[in-house]
Amino acid sequence: MARWLLKSEPFKYSWERMVADGTTHWDGVRNHQASNNLKAMKIGDRAFFYHSNEGLEVVGVVEIAREYYPDPSDEAGRFGMVDVRALLPVKTPVTLKTMKADPLLQGMALVKQSRLSVCPVTDAEWAHVCALAGIEA
């Protein structure tokens, strides 16, 4: 099972709304590297739900519920989306500041490529962020 991090601006789509919706599609990704990460996702993969711009923190965990398929909002037909399902909130939000200061997370895509909206997460990074968040890996 692969691990990921998905960024969402809370004023556009918050963790609270994700929980209320239960399952949603993850659309609007227009960066080719982020899109390739979406293409690599498999049903059952897990992802951190990260509030970007406001909060700058991991606030929950989602699961991939449907693999990559065409994004109807892309008229050119170049990009796709996946569906995600809310799994659980973190007990303690893990901030970007905390992750940047942690030597074990210096290689994390979120830290190295801060503008990338869909990032891979290694198993070691996943376990460490989960420990910081107070949840089981």
mmCIF file of C-alpha atoms in Angstrom:
data_model
loop_
_atom_site.group_PDB
_atom_site.id
_atom_site.type_symbol
_atom_site.label_atom_id
_atom_site.label_comp_id
_atom_site.label_asym_id
_atom_site.label_seq_id
_atom_site.Cartn_x
_atom_site.Cartn_y
_atom_site.Cartn_z
ATOM 1 C CA MET A 1 0.000 0.000 0.000
ATOM 2 C CA ALA A 2 1.331 3.411 -0.976
ATOM 3 C CA ARG A 3 1.029 6.545 1.164
ATOM 4 C CA TRP A 4 0.283 10.084 0.025
ATOM 5 C CA LEU A 5 -0.398 13.634 1.152
ATOM 6 C CA LEU A 6 -3.250 15.643 -0.394
ATOM 7 C CA LYS A 7 -3.403 19.400 0.060
ATOM 8 C CA SER A 8 -6.609 21.375 0.292
ATOM 9 C CA GLU A 9 -7.181 25.001 1.141
ATOM 10 C CA PRO A 10 -9.655 24.893 4.045
ATOM 11 C CA PHE A 11 -11.714 27.810 2.731
ATOM 12 C CA LYS A 12 -12.286 25.790 -0.466
ATOM 13 C CA TYR A 13 -12.591 22.286 0.996
ATOM 14 C CA SER A 14 -11.900 21.667 4.680
ATOM 15 C CA TRP A 15 -11.397 18.505 6.696
ATOM 16 C CA GLU A 16 -14.742 19.185 8.353
ATOM 17 C CA ARG A 17 -16.447 19.179 4.956
ATOM 18 C CA MET A 18 -14.558 16.023 3.979
ATOM 19 C CA VAL A 19 -15.900 14.296 7.085
ATOM 20 C CA ALA A 20 -19.436 15.553 6.407
ATOM 21 C CA ASP A 21 -19.292 14.368 2.786
ATOM 22 C CA GLY A 22 -17.748 11.007 3.696
ATOM 23 C CA THR A 23 -16.469 10.431 0.151
ATOM 24 C CA THR A 24 -15.576 12.957 -2.533
ATOM 25 C CA HIS A 25 -13.643 13.257 -5.756
ATOM 26 C CA TRP A 26 -10.205 14.884 -5.696
ATOM 27 C CA ASP A 27 -10.320 17.045 -8.801
ATOM 28 C CA GLY A 28 -8.794 20.222 -10.187
ATOM 29 C CA VAL A 29 -5.183 18.997 -10.143
ATOM 30 C CA ARG A 30 -3.399 20.614 -13.085
ATOM 31 C CA ASN A 31 0.269 19.999 -12.267
ATOM 32 C CA HIS A 32 1.720 17.087 -14.255
ATOM 33 C CA GLN A 33 3.790 15.712 -11.366
ATOM 34 C CA ALA A 34 0.807 15.846 -9.003
ATOM 35 C CA SER A 35 -1.363 14.270 -11.706
ATOM 36 C CA ASN A 36 1.145 11.423 -12.106
ATOM 37 C CA ASN A 37 0.910 10.865 -8.355
ATOM 38 C CA LEU A 38 -2.887 10.613 -8.675
ATOM 39 C CA LYS A 39 -2.429 8.077 -11.495
ATOM 40 C CA ALA A 40 -0.235 5.936 -9.217
ATOM 41 C CA MET A 41 -2.861 5.712 -6.458
ATOM 42 C CA LYS A 42 -4.622 2.415 -5.836
ATOM 43 C CA ILE A 43 -7.828 1.634 -3.949
ATOM 44 C CA GLY A 44 -6.978 1.287 -0.266
ATOM 45 C CA ASP A 45 -3.933 3.576 -0.347
ATOM 46 C CA ARG A 46 -3.970 6.097 2.483
ATOM 47 C CA ALA A 47 -3.269 9.818 2.381
ATOM 48 C CA PHE A 48 -2.825 12.602 4.876
ATOM 49 C CA PHE A 49 -5.370 15.389 4.458
ATOM 50 C CA TYR A 50 -3.348 18.601 4.717
ATOM 51 C CA HIS A 51 -4.741 22.110 5.135
ATOM 52 C CA SER A 52 -2.690 24.412 2.909
ATOM 53 C CA ASN A 53 -2.459 28.222 2.975
ATOM 54 C CA GLU A 54 -4.412 28.380 6.265
ATOM 55 C CA GLY A 55 -3.276 26.167 9.105
ATOM 56 C CA LEU A 56 -0.484 24.460 7.170
ATOM 57 C CA GLU A 57 -1.011 21.160 8.955
ATOM 58 C CA VAL A 58 -1.988 17.522 8.618
ATOM 59 C CA VAL A 59 -5.504 17.251 10.052
ATOM 60 C CA GLY A 60 -6.796 13.852 8.965
ATOM 61 C CA VAL A 61 -6.397 10.627 7.024
ATOM 62 C CA VAL A 62 -8.305 9.583 3.913
ATOM 63 C CA GLU A 63 -8.357 6.405 1.860
ATOM 64 C CA ILE A 64 -8.398 6.117 -1.923
ATOM 65 C CA ALA A 65 -11.884 4.851 -2.817
ATOM 66 C CA ARG A 66 -11.690 5.022 -6.634
ATOM 67 C CA GLU A 67 -8.631 5.005 -8.864
ATOM 68 C CA TYR A 68 -7.758 7.633 -11.454
ATOM 69 C CA TYR A 69 -10.441 8.569 -13.985
ATOM 70 C CA PRO A 70 -11.068 11.587 -16.268
ATOM 71 C CA ASP A 71 -11.733 14.946 -14.578
ATOM 72 C CA PRO A 72 -14.804 16.411 -16.316
ATOM 73 C CA SER A 73 -13.731 19.935 -15.324
ATOM 74 C CA ASP A 74 -10.707 19.595 -17.650
ATOM 75 C CA GLU A 75 -12.077 20.455 -21.084
ATOM 76 C CA ALA A 76 -8.800 19.444 -22.740
ATOM 77 C CA GLY A 77 -9.075 15.940 -21.260
ATOM 78 C CA ARG A 78 -5.463 15.845 -20.045
ATOM 79 C CA PHE A 79 -6.085 15.485 -16.321
ATOM 80 C CA GLY A 80 -7.981 13.136 -14.050
ATOM 81 C CA MET A 81 -9.010 12.634 -10.461
ATOM 82 C CA VAL A 82 -9.494 10.009 -7.760
ATOM 83 C CA ASP A 83 -12.159 9.546 -5.113
ATOM 84 C CA VAL A 84 -11.239 9.652 -1.433
ATOM 85 C CA ARG A 85 -13.044 8.565 1.729
ATOM 86 C CA ALA A 86 -12.556 10.163 5.148
ATOM 87 C CA LEU A 87 -11.083 7.729 7.659
ATOM 88 C CA LEU A 88 -10.067 9.557 10.820
ATOM 89 C CA PRO A 89 -8.957 12.887 12.205
ATOM 90 C CA VAL A 90 -5.550 13.228 13.786
ATOM 91 C CA LYS A 91 -5.448 13.711 17.546
ATOM 92 C CA THR A 92 -2.769 16.389 17.234
ATOM 93 C CA PRO A 93 -2.443 18.380 13.995
ATOM 94 C CA VAL A 94 1.095 18.172 12.617
ATOM 95 C CA THR A 95 2.229 21.542 11.331
ATOM 96 C CA LEU A 96 4.527 22.258 8.429
ATOM 97 C CA LYS A 97 6.800 24.066 10.889
ATOM 98 C CA THR A 98 7.082 20.880 12.966
ATOM 99 C CA MET A 99 7.794 18.766 9.887
ATOM 100 C CA LYS A 100 10.421 21.191 8.562
ATOM 101 C CA ALA A 101 12.186 21.168 11.934
ATOM 102 C CA ASP A 102 12.177 17.362 12.256
ATOM 103 C CA PRO A 103 15.395 15.717 10.983
ATOM 104 C CA LEU A 104 13.463 12.524 10.147
ATOM 105 C CA LEU A 105 11.233 14.438 7.709
ATOM 106 C CA GLN A 106 13.817 16.515 5.840
ATOM 107 C CA GLY A 107 13.456 14.388 2.698
ATOM 108 C CA MET A 108 9.658 14.499 2.686
ATOM 109 C CA ALA A 109 8.170 15.743 -0.602
ATOM 110 C CA LEU A 110 6.036 18.258 1.323
ATOM 111 C CA VAL A 111 9.199 19.799 2.762
ATOM 112 C CA LYS A 112 11.263 19.639 -0.435
ATOM 113 C CA GLN A 113 8.529 20.562 -2.950
ATOM 114 C CA SER A 114 6.217 22.754 -0.931
ATOM 115 C CA ARG A 115 4.034 23.760 -3.920
ATOM 116 C CA LEU A 116 3.196 20.191 -4.992
ATOM 117 C CA SER A 117 -0.463 19.478 -4.160
ATOM 118 C CA VAL A 118 -0.307 15.666 -4.282
ATOM 119 C CA CYS A 119 2.829 14.210 -2.690
ATOM 120 C CA PRO A 120 4.130 10.707 -2.066
ATOM 121 C CA VAL A 121 4.962 9.794 1.536
ATOM 122 C CA THR A 122 7.423 7.019 2.413
ATOM 123 C CA ASP A 123 6.487 4.339 4.930
ATOM 124 C CA ALA A 124 8.997 5.772 7.430
ATOM 125 C CA GLU A 125 7.626 9.310 6.985
ATOM 126 C CA TRP A 126 4.073 7.986 7.342
ATOM 127 C CA ALA A 127 4.869 6.183 10.590
ATOM 128 C CA HIS A 128 6.656 9.218 12.018
ATOM 129 C CA VAL A 129 3.919 11.723 11.125
ATOM 130 C CA CYS A 130 1.299 9.329 12.525
ATOM 131 C CA ALA A 131 3.274 9.145 15.794
ATOM 132 C CA LEU A 132 3.447 12.959 15.921
ATOM 133 C CA ALA A 133 -0.292 13.104 15.187
ATOM 134 C CA GLY A 134 -1.150 10.624 17.941
ATOM 135 C CA ILE A 135 -2.671 8.016 15.627
ATOM 136 C CA GLU A 136 -1.716 4.476 14.660
ATOM 137 C CA ALA A 137 0.273 4.034 11.478
#
